[in-house]
Coordinates of C-alpha atoms in Angstrom, one line a residue:
Chain G
M1 CA 0.0 0.0 0.0
K2 CA 1.2 3.7 -0.8
A3 CA 0.1 6.9 1.6
L4 CA 1.4 10.6 0.3
I5 CA 2.1 13.1 2.9
I6 CA 1.4 16.8 2.7
D7 CA 2.6 18.7 4.9
D8 CA 4.9 22.1 4.5
S9 CA 6.1 20.6 8.3
R10 CA 9.0 18.3 7.5
A11 CA 9.2 17.1 11.1
M12 CA 5.4 16.4 11.0
R13 CA 6.0 14.5 7.2
M14 CA 8.8 12.2 9.6
L15 CA 6.8 11.5 11.8
L16 CA 3.8 10.7 9.6
R17 CA 6.3 8.4 7.4
R18 CA 7.6 6.8 10.5
I19 CA 3.9 5.6 11.6
V20 CA 2.7 4.8 8.5
S21 CA 5.8 2.7 7.0
N22 CA 5.6 1.0 10.5
N23 CA 2.6 -0.1 9.3
G24 CA 3.4 -1.7 5.7
F25 CA 3.2 1.7 3.8
E26 CA 5.5 2.7 1.2
V27 CA 5.8 6.7 1.4
V28 CA 5.7 9.4 -0.9
E29 CA 6.1 12.7 0.6
A30 CA 4.9 16.6 -0.9
G31 CA 5.4 20.3 1.1
N32 CA 1.9 21.4 -0.4
G33 CA -1.0 20.9 -2.3
Q34 CA 0.7 21.4 -5.9
E35 CA 3.9 19.1 -5.5
A36 CA 1.3 17.0 -4.2
L37 CA -0.7 17.5 -7.4
D38 CA 2.9 16.8 -9.3
A39 CA 3.0 13.5 -7.7
L40 CA 0.1 12.3 -8.2
A41 CA 0.6 12.9 -11.8
V42 CA 3.6 10.7 -12.3
G43 CA 3.6 7.1 -10.9
P44 CA 1.3 4.8 -9.4
L45 CA -1.4 6.7 -7.7
P46 CA -1.5 6.0 -3.8
D47 CA -4.1 4.4 -1.6
V48 CA -4.2 7.1 0.7
A49 CA -3.0 10.9 1.1
L50 CA -3.0 12.7 4.4
I51 CA -3.4 16.1 4.1
D52 CA -2.3 19.3 5.8
W53 CA -4.4 22.1 5.6
N54 CA -2.3 25.4 6.0
M55 CA 0.5 25.2 3.4
P56 CA 2.2 27.5 1.2
V57 CA 1.3 27.2 -2.7
M58 CA -1.9 25.2 -2.5
D59 CA -3.4 24.6 0.6
G60 CA -4.7 21.0 1.5
L61 CA -8.8 22.0 0.6
T62 CA -8.1 23.2 -2.6
F63 CA -5.7 20.1 -2.9
V64 CA -8.6 18.1 -2.2
N65 CA -11.3 19.9 -4.0
S66 CA -8.9 19.4 -7.4
V67 CA -8.3 15.5 -6.7
R68 CA -11.9 14.7 -6.2
A69 CA -13.1 16.6 -9.2
R70 CA -10.6 14.1 -11.4
P71 CA -12.3 11.0 -12.0
E72 CA -9.2 8.9 -12.4
Y73 CA -8.5 9.8 -8.5
R74 CA -11.7 8.8 -7.4
G75 CA -10.1 5.6 -5.4
I76 CA -7.3 7.6 -3.6
T77 CA -9.2 7.8 0.3
L78 CA -8.1 11.4 1.6
M79 CA -8.1 12.1 4.7
M80 CA -6.9 16.3 6.6
V81 CA -4.2 16.0 9.3
T82 CA -4.4 19.5 10.4
T83 CA -4.7 21.7 13.7
E84 CA -8.1 23.3 11.9
S85 CA -10.4 21.7 14.7
E86 CA -13.7 24.1 14.3
R87 CA -16.8 22.3 13.2
T88 CA -17.5 25.0 10.4
Q89 CA -13.8 23.4 9.0
I90 CA -14.4 20.0 9.6
V91 CA -18.0 20.0 7.4
R92 CA -15.7 22.3 5.1
A93 CA -13.4 19.4 5.0
L94 CA -15.8 16.2 4.0
A95 CA -18.2 18.2 1.6
A96 CA -15.4 19.2 0.2
G97 CA -14.6 15.4 -0.9
A98 CA -12.2 14.5 2.2
H99 CA -13.6 11.1 3.6
E100 CA -11.4 11.6 7.3
Y101 CA -10.9 14.3 10.0
L102 CA -7.7 14.0 12.4
I103 CA -7.1 16.8 14.2
K104 CA -3.6 17.5 15.3
P105 CA -2.3 17.1 18.3
F106 CA -2.9 13.5 17.5
T107 CA -1.6 10.5 19.3
E108 CA -0.3 7.4 16.6
D109 CA -3.1 5.1 17.9
A110 CA -5.7 7.7 17.1
L111 CA -4.2 8.2 13.7
L112 CA -4.2 4.1 13.2
S113 CA -7.9 3.9 14.7
K114 CA -8.9 6.2 11.8
F115 CA -7.0 4.0 9.0
D116 CA -9.3 1.5 10.6
L117 CA -12.3 3.6 10.4
L118 CA -10.7 3.5 6.5
G119 CA -10.2 -0.2 5.5
L120 CA -6.4 0.9 5.3
R121 CA -5.0 -1.9 7.5
S122 CA -5.4 -5.9 5.8
Y123 CA -4.5 -7.8 9.0
S124 CA -6.8 -9.0 11.4
A125 CA -5.4 -8.4 14.5
D126 CA -7.9 -7.7 17.9
V127 CA -6.0 -4.5 19.0
V128 CA -2.0 -3.0 17.6
I129 CA 0.2 -0.4 19.3
A130 CA 3.1 0.3 16.7
Chain R
M1 CA 12.8 3.0 35.1
T2 CA 14.2 -0.5 35.4
A3 CA 15.6 -1.3 31.7
V4 CA 13.8 -4.5 30.1
S5 CA 16.4 -7.1 28.6
T6 CA 15.9 -7.7 24.8
E7 CA 15.4 -11.2 25.0
D8 CA 12.7 -10.7 27.7
F9 CA 11.4 -8.1 25.4
T10 CA 11.1 -10.2 22.4
F11 CA 9.2 -13.1 24.7
V12 CA 6.7 -9.6 25.6
A13 CA 6.5 -9.5 22.3
D14 CA 5.7 -12.7 21.5
F15 CA 3.7 -13.8 23.7
L16 CA 1.0 -10.5 23.6
R17 CA 0.9 -11.8 19.5
Q18 CA 0.1 -15.3 20.7
R19 CA -2.2 -14.5 23.2
A20 CA -4.2 -11.2 21.9
A21 CA -3.2 -11.1 18.6
I22 CA -1.5 -8.0 19.9
S23 CA 1.4 -6.5 17.8
I24 CA 4.4 -4.8 19.5
G25 CA 7.7 -3.6 17.0
P26 CA 11.2 -3.2 18.2
G27 CA 12.0 0.2 19.6
K28 CA 9.3 0.3 21.7
E29 CA 11.1 -1.3 25.1
Y30 CA 9.8 1.8 26.8
L31 CA 7.0 1.2 26.7
V32 CA 6.9 -2.3 27.9
E33 CA 9.0 -0.1 31.0
S34 CA 6.6 2.3 31.1
R35 CA 3.3 0.6 31.2
L36 CA 4.3 -2.7 32.5
G37 CA 6.8 -1.3 35.9
P38 CA 3.4 0.3 37.7
L39 CA 1.5 -3.0 36.8
A40 CA 4.0 -5.1 38.5
R41 CA 4.8 -2.8 41.8
D42 CA 0.6 -2.5 41.6
I43 CA 0.6 -6.4 42.5
G44 CA 3.3 -6.6 44.0
F45 CA 6.7 -8.0 42.3
V46 CA 9.8 -5.8 42.8
D47 CA 10.2 -4.7 39.0
V48 CA 9.0 -5.0 35.3
N49 CA 11.4 -8.1 35.5
A50 CA 10.4 -9.7 37.9
L51 CA 7.1 -9.4 36.5
I52 CA 8.0 -10.9 33.0
G53 CA 9.5 -14.0 35.5
E54 CA 6.2 -14.7 36.2
L55 CA 4.8 -15.0 32.7
R56 CA 8.2 -16.6 31.6
R57 CA 7.1 -19.6 34.1
P58 CA 5.6 -22.9 32.2
V59 CA 2.5 -22.2 34.2
P60 CA 2.1 -18.2 34.8
N61 CA -1.1 -16.8 37.2
P62 CA -3.7 -16.5 35.0
T63 CA -4.7 -12.7 36.6
V64 CA -1.2 -11.8 35.7
R65 CA -1.2 -12.7 32.3
D66 CA -4.3 -10.9 31.6
R67 CA -3.3 -7.8 33.7
V68 CA -0.1 -7.8 31.8
V69 CA -2.3 -8.3 28.3
E70 CA -4.5 -5.1 29.4
A71 CA -2.3 -3.4 30.5
M72 CA -0.4 -3.6 27.0
T73 CA -3.3 -1.9 25.2
T74 CA -4.6 1.1 25.0
N75 CA -5.8 1.1 28.6
E76 CA -8.6 3.9 27.7
T77 CA -11.7 3.2 26.7
S78 CA -12.2 4.9 23.3
F79 CA -15.1 5.0 20.5
F80 CA -16.2 2.2 18.7
R81 CA -13.3 0.1 20.6
D82 CA -12.5 -2.5 18.6
G83 CA -15.1 -1.4 15.8
H84 CA -16.9 -5.3 15.2
P85 CA -19.1 -5.6 17.8
F86 CA -20.8 -2.1 17.2
E87 CA -21.0 -4.0 13.4
A88 CA -22.4 -7.0 14.9
M89 CA -24.8 -4.3 16.6
R90 CA -25.6 -2.8 13.5
T91 CA -26.0 -5.6 11.3
D92 CA -27.2 -8.0 13.8
L93 CA -28.3 -7.6 17.3
V94 CA -30.4 -4.7 17.3
P95 CA -32.5 -5.7 14.5
E96 CA -32.9 -8.6 16.6
V97 CA -34.4 -6.5 19.6
L98 CA -36.7 -4.3 17.3
K99 CA -38.7 -7.7 15.9
R100 CA -38.3 -9.1 19.8
N101 CA -39.5 -6.1 21.4
A102 CA -42.1 -5.0 18.9
G103 CA -44.7 -5.1 21.1
V104 CA -42.9 -3.1 24.2
R105 CA -41.4 -1.3 22.1
R106 CA -37.9 -0.8 24.6
L107 CA -34.5 -1.6 23.9
S108 CA -32.2 -1.5 27.1
V109 CA -28.3 -1.5 26.9
W110 CA -26.1 -2.1 29.9
S111 CA -22.2 -0.9 29.5
A112 CA -20.2 -2.3 32.6
A113 CA -17.7 -0.5 33.3
S114 CA -18.2 2.2 31.2
S115 CA -15.4 4.7 32.1
T116 CA -15.7 8.1 30.8
G117 CA -18.4 6.9 28.7
Q118 CA -17.5 6.7 25.8
E119 CA -19.1 3.0 25.1
L120 CA -21.9 3.8 26.0
Y121 CA -22.2 7.2 23.6
T122 CA -21.0 5.0 20.5
I123 CA -23.6 2.0 21.2
A124 CA -26.3 5.9 21.8
M125 CA -24.8 7.5 17.9
L126 CA -24.7 3.9 16.4
L127 CA -28.7 3.8 17.0
D128 CA -29.3 7.2 16.4
A129 CA -27.6 6.9 13.0
N130 CA -28.8 3.5 11.8
F131 CA -32.1 2.9 13.6
P132 CA -34.9 6.2 13.1
E133 CA -37.7 4.0 14.1
L134 CA -36.1 4.1 17.7
A135 CA -38.0 7.5 17.6
S136 CA -40.5 6.2 19.2
W137 CA -39.1 3.6 21.4
T138 CA -37.8 4.2 24.7
V139 CA -34.3 3.4 24.5
N140 CA -32.0 2.8 28.1
L141 CA -28.8 2.8 27.8
Y142 CA -27.1 2.5 31.0
G143 CA -23.8 2.5 31.9
T144 CA -21.9 2.1 35.6
D145 CA -18.4 2.0 37.0
L146 CA -16.9 2.3 40.4
S147 CA -15.0 5.5 40.4
T148 CA -17.0 8.6 40.6
D149 CA -14.9 10.4 38.8
V150 CA -15.4 8.8 35.7
L151 CA -18.7 9.1 35.9
T152 CA -19.3 12.3 36.5
R153 CA -17.1 13.0 33.5
A154 CA -19.1 10.7 31.4
R155 CA -22.4 12.5 32.6
A156 CA -20.8 15.8 31.5
G157 CA -20.1 13.8 28.0
R158 CA -17.3 16.0 26.6
F159 CA -14.5 14.9 25.5
S160 CA -10.7 15.9 24.3
P161 CA -9.4 16.7 20.6
L162 CA -7.4 13.7 21.3
E163 CA -10.2 11.7 22.8
V164 CA -12.7 12.6 19.8
N165 CA -9.4 12.2 17.8
R166 CA -9.7 8.1 18.5
G167 CA -11.6 5.6 16.6
L168 CA -14.7 8.3 16.1
P169 CA -15.4 8.7 12.5
A170 CA -15.2 12.6 11.4
P171 CA -18.8 12.6 10.0
M172 CA -20.2 11.4 13.5
L173 CA -18.4 14.0 15.4
V174 CA -19.8 16.8 13.4
R175 CA -23.4 15.3 13.2
Y176 CA -23.1 14.9 17.2
F177 CA -21.1 16.7 18.9
D178 CA -20.8 20.6 19.6
R179 CA -17.5 22.5 20.5
R180 CA -17.4 23.5 24.2
G181 CA -14.3 25.8 24.5
S182 CA -11.4 23.5 23.7
E183 CA -13.5 20.1 24.2
Y184 CA -16.3 18.6 22.4
E185 CA -19.6 17.6 24.0
I186 CA -22.4 15.1 23.0
D187 CA -25.8 16.3 21.9
A188 CA -28.1 16.7 24.7
K189 CA -30.8 14.1 22.7
L190 CA -27.8 11.4 23.1
R191 CA -26.6 12.3 26.7
N192 CA -30.6 12.3 27.7
W193 CA -30.4 8.5 26.7
C194 CA -27.8 7.9 28.8
R195 CA -27.7 7.0 32.2
F196 CA -24.5 6.9 34.1
E197 CA -24.5 5.3 37.9
Q198 CA -21.6 3.8 39.9
M199 CA -21.9 -0.1 40.7
N200 CA -18.6 -2.3 41.9
L201 CA -19.2 -5.5 39.9
A202 CA -17.5 -7.6 42.7
D203 CA -20.2 -6.2 45.4
A204 CA -24.0 -6.8 45.9
W205 CA -25.8 -5.2 42.6
P206 CA -29.2 -2.7 43.1
A207 CA -31.9 -4.2 41.2
L208 CA -31.5 -3.9 37.5
P209 CA -33.9 -3.6 34.4
L210 CA -33.2 -6.5 32.2
F211 CA -31.0 -6.3 29.4
D212 CA -31.0 -6.6 25.4
I213 CA -27.5 -6.2 25.3
V214 CA -24.6 -6.2 27.4
F215 CA -21.3 -4.8 27.1
C216 CA -19.0 -6.0 29.9
R217 CA -15.4 -5.9 28.1
N218 CA -12.0 -5.8 29.3
V219 CA -12.8 -5.8 33.0
L220 CA -13.8 -9.3 34.0
I221 CA -10.2 -9.7 34.2
Y222 CA -9.2 -7.4 36.7
F223 CA -11.0 -10.3 39.1
D224 CA -10.1 -13.8 40.2
V225 CA -12.0 -16.2 38.6
P226 CA -14.7 -17.4 41.2
V227 CA -15.6 -13.3 40.9
R228 CA -15.6 -13.6 37.6
Q229 CA -18.1 -16.3 37.6
R230 CA -20.2 -15.1 40.0
I231 CA -20.2 -11.7 37.4
L232 CA -20.9 -13.7 35.1
Q233 CA -24.1 -15.7 36.3
K234 CA -25.2 -12.7 37.4
I235 CA -25.1 -10.8 34.3
Q236 CA -27.0 -13.6 32.9
R237 CA -29.8 -13.0 35.3
S238 CA -29.6 -9.7 34.0
L239 CA -30.3 -10.6 30.5
A240 CA -33.7 -10.3 28.9
P241 CA -34.7 -13.7 27.0
G242 CA -32.8 -14.2 24.1
G243 CA -30.3 -11.5 25.2
C244 CA -26.6 -11.4 24.8
L245 CA -23.2 -10.6 26.5
I246 CA -20.5 -8.8 24.7
L247 CA -16.9 -9.5 26.3
G248 CA -13.5 -8.2 25.5
G249 CA -11.6 -9.8 22.2
S250 CA -9.8 -12.2 24.5
E251 CA -12.1 -12.8 27.0
T252 CA -14.4 -15.5 27.0
T253 CA -16.9 -17.2 29.0
I254 CA -16.2 -20.8 28.1
G255 CA -14.4 -22.9 30.8
V256 CA -16.1 -20.0 33.1
V257 CA -19.4 -20.6 33.6
D258 CA -22.6 -22.6 31.8
G259 CA -25.5 -21.0 30.7
Y260 CA -24.5 -18.5 27.8
T261 CA -24.4 -19.9 23.5
P262 CA -21.6 -18.2 21.9
A263 CA -22.5 -17.3 18.9
R264 CA -20.3 -15.7 16.2
I265 CA -21.3 -12.4 14.1
G266 CA -18.7 -10.8 11.4
N267 CA -15.4 -11.1 13.7
T268 CA -17.2 -10.6 17.0
V269 CA -18.2 -13.8 19.5
V270 CA -21.7 -12.6 21.3
Y271 CA -22.8 -15.1 24.1
R272 CA -26.3 -15.3 24.3
V273 CA -29.4 -16.7 26.7
E274 CA -32.1 -18.8 25.7
A275 CA -34.8 -17.0 24.1
S276 CA -37.6 -18.5 26.0
R277 CA -37.4 -18.9 30.0
Chain C
M1 CA -4.4 35.2 35.4
T2 CA -5.2 37.0 32.2
D3 CA -6.0 39.7 30.1
L4 CA -8.0 37.5 27.6
E5 CA -12.2 38.3 28.3
Y6 CA -12.3 35.6 26.0
G7 CA -10.5 32.3 24.9
P8 CA -8.2 30.0 27.0
D9 CA -6.7 30.4 30.4
S10 CA -3.7 29.2 31.9
S11 CA -4.9 25.7 33.4
M12 CA -6.3 25.3 29.4
L13 CA -3.0 26.7 27.4
V14 CA -1.1 24.5 29.5
E15 CA -3.6 21.6 29.0
I16 CA -3.1 22.5 24.9
V17 CA 0.6 22.4 25.0
G18 CA 0.5 19.3 27.0
D19 CA -1.7 17.6 24.2
V20 CA 0.7 19.0 21.5
F21 CA 4.2 17.2 23.1
T22 CA 2.0 14.0 24.0
G23 CA 0.9 13.8 20.3
L24 CA 4.8 14.9 19.1
F25 CA 6.7 12.6 21.8
G26 CA 4.2 9.7 22.9
E27 CA 5.1 8.5 25.7
R28 CA 8.3 8.6 25.6
Y29 CA 8.8 11.5 28.1
A30 CA 6.1 13.8 30.4
P31 CA 5.1 16.5 29.0
P32 CA 6.0 20.3 29.9
Y33 CA 4.8 21.9 32.8
L34 CA 4.7 25.3 34.7
A35 CA 8.2 26.5 35.6
A36 CA 9.6 29.8 36.5
P37 CA 10.3 32.2 33.8
A38 CA 14.0 31.6 31.8
E39 CA 16.4 33.9 30.5
T40 CA 17.4 31.4 27.6
L41 CA 14.8 31.6 24.7
E42 CA 16.5 32.2 21.9
V43 CA 14.6 30.1 19.3
S44 CA 11.3 31.3 18.3
A45 CA 8.3 30.6 16.4
S46 CA 5.4 32.6 15.9
V47 CA 1.6 32.7 13.9
S48 CA -0.6 35.2 13.5
V49 CA -4.0 34.8 13.6
S50 CA -7.0 37.4 11.8
G51 CA -11.1 37.4 11.8
G52 CA -12.7 37.0 14.9
W53 CA -10.1 37.9 16.4
F54 CA -6.1 39.6 15.6
G55 CA -3.3 38.8 17.6
D56 CA -0.3 36.4 17.8
V57 CA 0.8 33.1 19.4
V58 CA 4.5 32.7 20.2
I59 CA 6.5 30.1 21.3
A60 CA 9.5 30.3 22.6
C61 CA 12.1 28.0 23.8
S62 CA 16.2 27.1 24.5
P63 CA 18.5 26.2 21.9
A64 CA 18.6 23.1 24.0
L65 CA 15.6 22.7 24.0
A66 CA 14.7 22.5 20.2
L67 CA 17.7 20.5 19.9
S68 CA 16.7 17.8 21.7
A69 CA 13.2 18.1 20.1
A70 CA 14.8 18.0 16.5
A71 CA 16.5 14.8 17.4
E72 CA 13.8 13.1 18.0
L73 CA 11.3 13.9 15.6
F74 CA 14.4 13.9 13.2
A75 CA 15.7 10.3 14.1
M76 CA 19.0 11.8 13.7
A77 CA 21.8 12.5 16.1
P78 CA 22.1 16.2 17.8
E79 CA 25.2 17.1 16.0
E80 CA 23.8 16.3 12.8
I81 CA 21.0 18.7 13.6
A82 CA 20.5 21.6 11.0
E83 CA 19.3 24.8 11.4
A84 CA 16.5 24.7 9.0
D85 CA 15.3 21.7 11.3
I86 CA 15.3 23.7 14.2
R87 CA 13.1 26.0 12.0
D88 CA 10.7 23.4 11.1
V89 CA 9.9 21.8 14.4
V90 CA 9.7 25.0 16.9
G91 CA 7.7 26.3 13.3
E92 CA 5.3 23.3 13.8
F93 CA 5.2 24.0 17.7
A94 CA 3.7 27.3 16.9
N95 CA 1.5 25.8 14.0
V96 CA -0.1 23.4 16.3
I97 CA -0.4 25.1 19.6
G98 CA -1.5 27.8 17.7
G99 CA -4.2 26.0 15.4
N100 CA -5.7 25.0 18.7
V101 CA -5.5 28.1 20.8
K102 CA -7.4 29.8 17.4
S103 CA -10.3 27.2 18.1
V104 CA -11.1 28.5 21.2
M105 CA -10.6 32.4 20.4
P106 CA -14.1 34.2 18.7
G107 CA -13.7 33.0 15.0
P108 CA -13.8 32.4 12.5
S109 CA -10.1 33.1 12.0
V110 CA -7.4 32.3 9.9
L111 CA -3.9 31.2 10.4
S112 CA -0.9 32.2 8.9
L113 CA 2.1 30.0 8.1
P114 CA 4.7 29.8 10.8
S115 CA 7.8 32.6 11.1
T116 CA 10.8 31.3 13.1
S117 CA 13.8 33.5 14.8
L118 CA 16.6 32.5 16.3
E119 CA 17.7 35.5 17.4
G120 CA 14.7 35.8 20.5
I121 CA 11.6 36.9 20.8
A122 CA 10.6 39.7 18.1
D123 CA 9.3 42.9 19.7
R124 CA 5.5 43.1 19.0
P125 CA 4.7 47.1 18.5
G126 CA 1.5 47.9 18.6
E127 CA 0.1 44.7 20.8
V128 CA 0.2 43.5 24.6
E129 CA 1.2 40.0 26.0
A130 CA -2.3 38.8 26.9
L131 CA -1.7 35.7 28.4
R132 CA 2.0 33.5 29.1
I133 CA 2.6 30.7 30.8
D134 CA 6.2 29.8 31.2
M135 CA 7.5 25.6 31.4
T136 CA 9.8 23.0 31.3
W137 CA 10.6 20.1 29.2
Q138 CA 13.2 17.8 30.2
G139 CA 14.8 20.2 32.0
E140 CA 14.7 23.3 29.2
P141 CA 12.1 26.0 29.5
L142 CA 9.5 26.5 27.2
C143 CA 7.5 30.3 27.1
V144 CA 4.3 29.8 25.1
S145 CA 2.2 33.6 24.8
I146 CA -0.6 35.2 23.3
W147 CA -0.8 39.0 22.1
T148 CA -3.8 40.5 21.3
V149 CA -3.3 43.9 19.3
S150 CA -4.2 47.0 21.1
G151 CA -7.7 48.3 21.0
Q152 CA -10.0 45.8 19.4
T153 CA -13.1 44.2 20.1
P154 CA -13.0 40.8 18.8
Q155 CA -15.6 39.5 17.1
E156 CA -17.8 35.9 17.3
G157 CA -18.6 35.0 13.5
D158 CA -20.0 31.3 13.0
P159 CA -20.3 29.8 16.2
S160 CA -18.4 26.8 15.4

């Protein structure tokens, strides 16, 4: 499985990379929405994208809108990972087509629980602590 | 913190994988130390190494074994914890109750050891989201716990960002929660379905109604076998005919008490009592 | 003690900072706790907020704290950590702490991208420090403060 991690903070990309690669994902990184769209245009599509909201050049919401406008990207699961935690923001992101929403700060098991909700983890362990 | 040897760590990792399908990778030695250290002292071992020594015996003490498993899972409750029991409710258990109780139009569920309330509120959200016909039913959701602190929190129905992040689908977050300061508060309608009361499972029980479904997950392991048996027998008497008990993933009634019939629904095993008594 | 009539008080801010550190570093370290103010806070990052209120959320810490945090997050030895790594990490602190502060202040508001400095906390003319907490993490000092533009009347827009 492949994950696309989109965040302007390298530290955050590293943290997310560590968690998802420990769970068997190959990782591609992008520093903003535009870089992420460029990454989608080349190479095999990811199964899931973890998307920060506030980024330079192109923000996460704009990226979600762009992806959902392209039928060939329908299969990508879109999960926001952001500090934007107001209910109105979550509603906006879900309405734009994000499938899930993880609020920063988050714990590793919270992120993995979202993966479980999205059916992204293939093994049937009852409980996993990574 | 006492350091755990690599060999002991590997043993614990294998033990957890076999006993409870828990996966713990290398580099997590500190988790073993930080969680089993306090548990070791609590039980009366001098340190975590002595506790692991007990686990390595040919026949380790079952209570010690079970508490190690529990300590290594996320000890806090969370929304939709483990997922599949709630799927089983949605696909089979609640539809059965809707048929069975069509005359009296009452549904009662008990979350024993309800802690800060996530399990009961999960049930409330599931019912509201999937069974609109319940609008004209009496829905009794009952949560009990030994600790008054968690009961107070549960009654308030307010959760931190860290808590709502875990296990709760974002569409449910926006549908059922409002922001209150830095916390998220569950809808009054769902809060009103839920009642939280103090109760010690190991002591004398207050008079309880009959329940269609009882959740008693990951708490029996804290009791010795004779107490577990008593509790399971009492739960049996609290279940309505045809009702069922849901335990934690690595728990069972088999070999502990009679009177329950296990049945598999998806990835969940439920323990039913007879439909006619 | 706070000059903010709306928004977080010190204990909520302590909790926000605690949750942020727990999220980033897991159970490995105890979260920051309140401590006496310190002098050596040369590393700082801030985000500005505009909309329902106007101000900044500023994080400042000692170089040693920033270095250990970066080494931990980048899984590198301290000697390998570059200036850009330090700026990245404290920038992310400001982003996440600032974002959480924003969500309990009048809104809706927009958070800026973080700006960072290795020369201490910048002057903020026209702003007042409305709330400040001094903490310690792994023996090193950390300070989080909320600055508001003087003379504004915060407006609550959409309820969130």
